Amino acid sequence: MTESENEIKDTGLRGVKVASTRISHVAGSEGKLIYRGYLIEDLAKNATFEEVCYLMLYEKLPGRKELEDFDRELKRRRGIDPQMLAALKTRPADSLPMDILQGGIAFLANHHPHPALLTRGNELDNGLALIAKMPTLMAAYDRIRNGKDPVDPNPDLGHAANFLYMLTGKIPDPEIERMFDICLVLHAEHSFNASTFTARQIASTKAHMYASISGAVGSLSGELHGGANERVMKMLLEIGSVDAIDDYIRKKFESDGKIMGMGHSVYKTKDPRAKILEPMVQKMGERTGDPSWYEIAITLEKKALAAFEEKGKTGIYANVDFYSGAVYYLMKIPVDLFTPVFALSRISGWIAHVIEEQFAEAAPKAMLYRPSADYVGEYCGPAECSFVPMDKR
Amino acid sequence: MTESENEIKDTGLRGVKVASTRISHVAGSEGKLIYRGYLIEDLAKNATFEEVCYLMLYEKLPGRKELEDFDRELKRRRGIDPQMLAALKTRPADSLPMDILQGGIAFLANHHPHPALLTRGNELDNGLALIAKMPTLMAAYDRIRNGKDPVDPNPDLGHAANFLYMLTGKIPDPEIERMFDICLVLHAEHSFNASTFTARQIASTKAHMYASISGAVGSLSGELHGGANERVMKMLLEIGSVDAIDDYIRKKFESDGKIMGMGHSVYKTKDPRAKILEPMVQKMGERTGDPSWYEIAITLEKKALAAFEEKGKTGIYANVDFYSGAVYYLMKIPVDLFTPVFALSRISGWIAHVIEEQFAEAAPKAMLYRPSADYVGEYCGPAECSFVPMDKR
């Protein structure tokens, strides 16, 4: 196994198949993303986030009655305990929202009667609680840090509209609601990405759902992962106008040569989610009378792609983070909530993966993830060091 | 690479070298554990936990002045913010302590002026804060859940004694202090175990120290990992007397065939840490006038080893979790704090790994950990499913 070891070391496990999964498939060379058999384009066009959550957890699209029941189960779990709100009120106003979410999810376990009961049914219950409560938690913190009272969940609203309502206190118009819903559908799942692998890895030790998902949120917070959508928006704000794009690209190519939100480790075509998000930025620009962000983004993408090709780097297209930030920005979602919003969607995939890791017969994991490493700490040559007493150091 | 893929899938990455490390080496077949060149036996005999933390972070044993400065840096970070205590006071008294620790660590980021500044110096500062504050956090929660006031850290005490003091309000006697200190030394680091791999994986996305360590705590909480020491003690309590051992082993061999705390995925000899802990259980038994737990443990180990050998399974020896639980129990540490105590020690290794993952030139990681999976979700045969509208489901 020596040769494969050498191939694997320091590659971040890229291309290494660590398990089987029935959850999703990213066909990178064809630019296809498939959730449990269904193409992302079909789901974005026809399904709500609730239907996608059902598909993730029960492996089929729900019938009308099934969806009604599922919706009711989610709605009755939306509220968070007053003691949870009290905990959020202790948090400094300049806390990073992803830290609040990571800590808050671990603390949500404290309000479940038996969070660590590792049955499939209980883990599903934990998972439903998280889908339902994470938006309430995040919206409540955003209001608290702004000196406002949290807004209770509204059972007349669907999942997407309810989050925007709890954030702003206003019921969003149906077109905004549907666009936000589509954003949630697009971000729901993406195979063994870093945060999902974190969730599975934690779950593989037989830790419970809250522990696994809290860890996944930590992983998503990194700028190389979910933190990218926030950074794309900051980049667009920094560029500020179409005229400044050439200069920006030139400077970036002189420094680290990276453009935020361009390129993907799996897709070798344009990210299929970016294709759906791009016209949404345009539409939001028209609605709000502010087409500038669409113009900057679309021009930046074209010029950056060309600049990469000039350097011999082909296939550096826009990814999902490139356009989602601008959509959220035009919806007036605070920039530092973009990555938490990503988490509010990806939770559906994470839960499916935790349950697959712990219970699925189709894709059983033999044991916890415990890789090896190559010890290169030759502090005293190949032999161990002799202990040196304090007085002789 | 097809052959190595097949070898890797569903094996939990066992034996797969994913990176280089200078931090520690587990020579499983020889039963050796080495922290940055030094044998665990030498460190347990001669070094304090503070010296081991210094060794982990600065790659050498400290001189007297260096240790004094380091100790001062830790002591001045021990206190936790009143708002952090306020958050702990919102937590239900029946919360799982590992959930409190996982959430609390993420929330500790809120009290650092710039937790996400990803420089080596700032991550080290975050790490020192965590070594210093985790015991304070955990002891405070234990007192709060028992209706007592938290005890402020005592700067006259070393790290080990201070934790026991904050937990009980009493300064421990020097022999107990040193034994607990040795327990912290023994659990400080163990290469790419599941929680450490989680910490590295989260850090690989450029998430900050708190996010990475909080996730590692989640991973450690699983019963297949750090949760085992608590379960060993529960097993010993269930067995209750030497006379009941034969029966217990027989019943376990009829069901899942596993004895908690026996066997290790890496060691093929007796775990070197168990060898050091075993006489500590005996000594604690003598001190407290309660030798029964030592007798039960030592007899269970011998009989279980023999029973495994009879089944053709050789080398199923006691591991670190087998004896640590009994030591903590005799020190009157609550059973559900055994795994948190493991975390208060392992933090030193986790921090070294996060920093190695993010900054070390000697062992650079090319990118975040993002493995692949084998998609076996043939919901509609090898082709994608056609979307079915709601009315036709």
PDB file of N, CA and C in Angstrom, chain A residues 272-310:
ATOM      1  N   PRO A 272     -23.518  24.170 -11.839  1.00  0.00           N
ATOM      2  CA  PRO A 272     -24.922  24.242 -12.274  1.00  0.00           C
ATOM      3  C   PRO A 272     -25.755  25.162 -11.378  1.00  0.00           C
ATOM      4  N   ARG A 273     -25.331  25.323 -10.127  1.00  0.00           N
ATOM      5  CA  ARG A 273     -26.067  26.197  -9.215  1.00  0.00           C
ATOM      6  C   ARG A 273     -25.822  27.664  -9.560  1.00  0.00           C
ATOM      7  N   ALA A 274     -24.622  27.960 -10.019  1.00  0.00           N
ATOM      8  CA  ALA A 274     -24.318  29.340 -10.427  1.00  0.00           C
ATOM      9  C   ALA A 274     -25.178  29.740 -11.630  1.00  0.00           C
ATOM     10  N   LYS A 275     -25.429  28.767 -12.513  1.00  0.00           N
ATOM     11  CA  LYS A 275     -26.261  29.055 -13.694  1.00  0.00           C
ATOM     12  C   LYS A 275     -27.677  29.463 -13.298  1.00  0.00           C
ATOM     13  N   ILE A 276     -28.167  28.885 -12.201  1.00  0.00           N
ATOM     14  CA  ILE A 276     -29.521  29.213 -11.740  1.00  0.00           C
ATOM     15  C   ILE A 276     -29.516  30.522 -10.951  1.00  0.00           C
ATOM     16  N   LEU A 277     -28.451  30.756 -10.228  1.00  0.00           N
ATOM     17  CA  LEU A 277     -28.378  31.959  -9.391  1.00  0.00           C
ATOM     18  C   LEU A 277     -28.158  33.226 -10.219  1.00  0.00           C
ATOM     19  N   GLU A 278     -27.422  33.091 -11.316  1.00  0.00           N
ATOM     20  CA  GLU A 278     -27.046  34.273 -12.098  1.00  0.00           C
ATOM     21  C   GLU A 278     -28.269  35.099 -12.531  1.00  0.00           C
ATOM     22  N   PRO A 279     -29.287  34.483 -13.167  1.00  0.00           N
ATOM     23  CA  PRO A 279     -30.467  35.299 -13.535  1.00  0.00           C
ATOM     24  C   PRO A 279     -31.238  35.826 -12.317  1.00  0.00           C
ATOM     25  N   MET A 280     -31.076  35.163 -11.156  1.00  0.00           N
ATOM     26  CA  MET A 280     -31.739  35.671  -9.951  1.00  0.00           C
ATOM     27  C   MET A 280     -31.112  36.994  -9.504  1.00  0.00           C
ATOM     28  N   VAL A 281     -29.796  37.103  -9.652  1.00  0.00           N
ATOM     29  CA  VAL A 281     -29.142  38.375  -9.316  1.00  0.00           C
ATOM     30  C   VAL A 281     -29.685  39.472 -10.237  1.00  0.00           C
ATOM     31  N   GLN A 282     -29.820  39.122 -11.530  1.00  0.00           N
ATOM     32  CA  GLN A 282     -30.341  40.096 -12.496  1.00  0.00           C
ATOM     33  C   GLN A 282     -31.756  40.539 -12.105  1.00  0.00           C
ATOM     34  N   LYS A 283     -32.600  39.552 -11.795  1.00  0.00           N
ATOM     35  CA  LYS A 283     -33.986  39.850 -11.442  1.00  0.00           C
ATOM     36  C   LYS A 283     -34.056  40.695 -10.164  1.00  0.00           C
ATOM     37  N   MET A 284     -33.247  40.341  -9.180  1.00  0.00           N
ATOM     38  CA  MET A 284     -33.242  41.105  -7.929  1.00  0.00           C
ATOM     39  C   MET A 284     -32.751  42.536  -8.181  1.00  0.00           C
ATOM     40  N   GLY A 285     -31.791  42.671  -9.095  1.00  0.00           N
ATOM     41  CA  GLY A 285     -31.301  44.002  -9.451  1.00  0.00           C
ATOM     42  C   GLY A 285     -32.414  44.842 -10.068  1.00  0.00           C
ATOM     43  N   GLU A 286     -33.191  44.217 -10.951  1.00  0.00           N
ATOM     44  CA  GLU A 286     -34.307  44.929 -11.579  1.00  0.00           C
ATOM     45  C   GLU A 286     -35.350  45.331 -10.534  1.00  0.00           C
ATOM     46  N   ARG A 287     -35.689  44.407  -9.666  1.00  0.00           N
ATOM     47  CA  ARG A 287     -36.703  44.666  -8.627  1.00  0.00           C
ATOM     48  C   ARG A 287     -36.309  45.814  -7.706  1.00  0.00           C
ATOM     49  N   THR A 288     -35.025  45.832  -7.351  1.00  0.00           N
ATOM     50  CA  THR A 288     -34.578  46.817  -6.363  1.00  0.00           C
ATOM     51  C   THR A 288     -34.073  48.093  -7.033  1.00  0.00           C
ATOM     52  N   GLY A 289     -34.074  48.107  -8.375  1.00  0.00           N
ATOM     53  CA  GLY A 289     -33.571  49.287  -9.085  1.00  0.00           C
ATOM     54  C   GLY A 289     -32.069  49.471  -8.937  1.00  0.00           C
ATOM     55  N   ASP A 290     -31.369  48.395  -8.595  1.00  0.00           N
ATOM     56  CA  ASP A 290     -29.920  48.476  -8.420  1.00  0.00           C
ATOM     57  C   ASP A 290     -29.241  47.357  -9.227  1.00  0.00           C
ATOM     58  N   PRO A 291     -29.106  47.587 -10.557  1.00  0.00           N
ATOM     59  CA  PRO A 291     -28.545  46.518 -11.413  1.00  0.00           C
ATOM     60  C   PRO A 291     -27.028  46.426 -11.336  1.00  0.00           C
ATOM     61  N   SER A 292     -26.391  47.304 -10.535  1.00  0.00           N
ATOM     62  CA  SER A 292     -24.921  47.389 -10.599  1.00  0.00           C
ATOM     63  C   SER A 292     -24.223  46.100 -10.177  1.00  0.00           C
ATOM     64  N   TRP A 293     -24.749  45.413  -9.145  1.00  0.00           N
ATOM     65  CA  TRP A 293     -24.054  44.218  -8.662  1.00  0.00           C
ATOM     66  C   TRP A 293     -24.097  43.098  -9.673  1.00  0.00           C
ATOM     67  N   TYR A 294     -25.214  43.019 -10.388  1.00  0.00           N
ATOM     68  CA  TYR A 294     -25.290  42.020 -11.457  1.00  0.00           C
ATOM     69  C   TYR A 294     -24.261  42.331 -12.534  1.00  0.00           C
ATOM     70  N   GLU A 295     -24.209  43.596 -12.900  1.00  0.00           N
ATOM     71  CA  GLU A 295     -23.274  43.996 -13.973  1.00  0.00           C
ATOM     72  C   GLU A 295     -21.820  43.750 -13.564  1.00  0.00           C
ATOM     73  N   ILE A 296     -21.526  44.132 -12.325  1.00  0.00           N
ATOM     74  CA  ILE A 296     -20.143  43.900 -11.858  1.00  0.00           C
ATOM     75  C   ILE A 296     -19.836  42.400 -11.842  1.00  0.00           C
ATOM     76  N   ALA A 297     -20.767  41.601 -11.296  1.00  0.00           N
ATOM     77  CA  ALA A 297     -20.509  40.162 -11.164  1.00  0.00           C
ATOM     78  C   ALA A 297     -20.337  39.505 -12.526  1.00  0.00           C
ATOM     79  N   ILE A 298     -21.266  39.771 -13.428  1.00  0.00           N
ATOM     80  CA  ILE A 298     -21.232  39.089 -14.727  1.00  0.00           C
ATOM     81  C   ILE A 298     -19.999  39.506 -15.526  1.00  0.00           C
ATOM     82  N   THR A 299     -19.636  40.780 -15.419  1.00  0.00           N
ATOM     83  CA  THR A 299     -18.447  41.253 -16.141  1.00  0.00           C
ATOM     84  C   THR A 299     -17.175  40.678 -15.523  1.00  0.00           C
ATOM     85  N   LEU A 300     -17.148  40.683 -14.193  1.00  0.00           N
ATOM     86  CA  LEU A 300     -15.985  40.105 -13.499  1.00  0.00           C
ATOM     87  C   LEU A 300     -15.805  38.639 -13.881  1.00  0.00           C
ATOM     88  N   GLU A 301     -16.901  37.898 -13.906  1.00  0.00           N
ATOM     89  CA  GLU A 301     -16.795  36.477 -14.254  1.00  0.00           C
ATOM     90  C   GLU A 301     -16.192  36.297 -15.636  1.00  0.00           C
ATOM     91  N   LYS A 302     -16.722  37.041 -16.616  1.00  0.00           N
ATOM     92  CA  LYS A 302     -16.239  36.904 -18.003  1.00  0.00           C
ATOM     93  C   LYS A 302     -14.768  37.272 -18.115  1.00  0.00           C
ATOM     94  N   LYS A 303     -14.422  38.409 -17.495  1.00  0.00           N
ATOM     95  CA  LYS A 303     -13.044  38.887 -17.628  1.00  0.00           C
ATOM     96  C   LYS A 303     -12.058  37.994 -16.861  1.00  0.00           C
ATOM     97  N   ALA A 304     -12.496  37.508 -15.704  1.00  0.00           N
ATOM     98  CA  ALA A 304     -11.604  36.639 -14.919  1.00  0.00           C
ATOM     99  C   ALA A 304     -11.381  35.315 -15.645  1.00  0.00           C
ATOM    100  N   LEU A 305     -12.483  34.758 -16.190  1.00  0.00           N
ATOM    101  CA  LEU A 305     -12.375  33.509 -16.953  1.00  0.00           C
ATOM    102  C   LEU A 305     -11.360  33.669 -18.091  1.00  0.00           C
ATOM    103  N   ALA A 306     -11.477  34.780 -18.790  1.00  0.00           N
ATOM    104  CA  ALA A 306     -10.561  35.050 -19.906  1.00  0.00           C
ATOM    105  C   ALA A 306      -9.122  35.227 -19.393  1.00  0.00           C
ATOM    106  N   ALA A 307      -8.980  35.931 -18.275  1.00  0.00           N
ATOM    107  CA  ALA A 307      -7.638  36.162 -17.718  1.00  0.00           C
ATOM    108  C   ALA A 307      -6.998  34.845 -17.278  1.00  0.00           C
ATOM    109  N   PHE A 308      -7.809  33.968 -16.671  1.00  0.00           N
ATOM    110  CA  PHE A 308      -7.288  32.649 -16.288  1.00  0.00           C
ATOM    111  C   PHE A 308      -6.861  31.872 -17.539  1.00  0.00           C
ATOM    112  N   GLU A 309      -7.704  31.921 -18.580  1.00  0.00           N
ATOM    113  CA  GLU A 309      -7.379  31.168 -19.798  1.00  0.00           C
ATOM    114  C   GLU A 309      -6.087  31.665 -20.432  1.00  0.00           C
ATOM    115  N   GLU A 310      -5.894  32.976 -20.345  1.00  0.00           N
ATOM    116  CA  GLU A 310      -4.660  33.556 -20.882  1.00  0.00           C
ATOM    117  C   GLU A 310      -3.429  32.986 -20.163  1.00  0.00           C
TER     118      GLU A 310
END
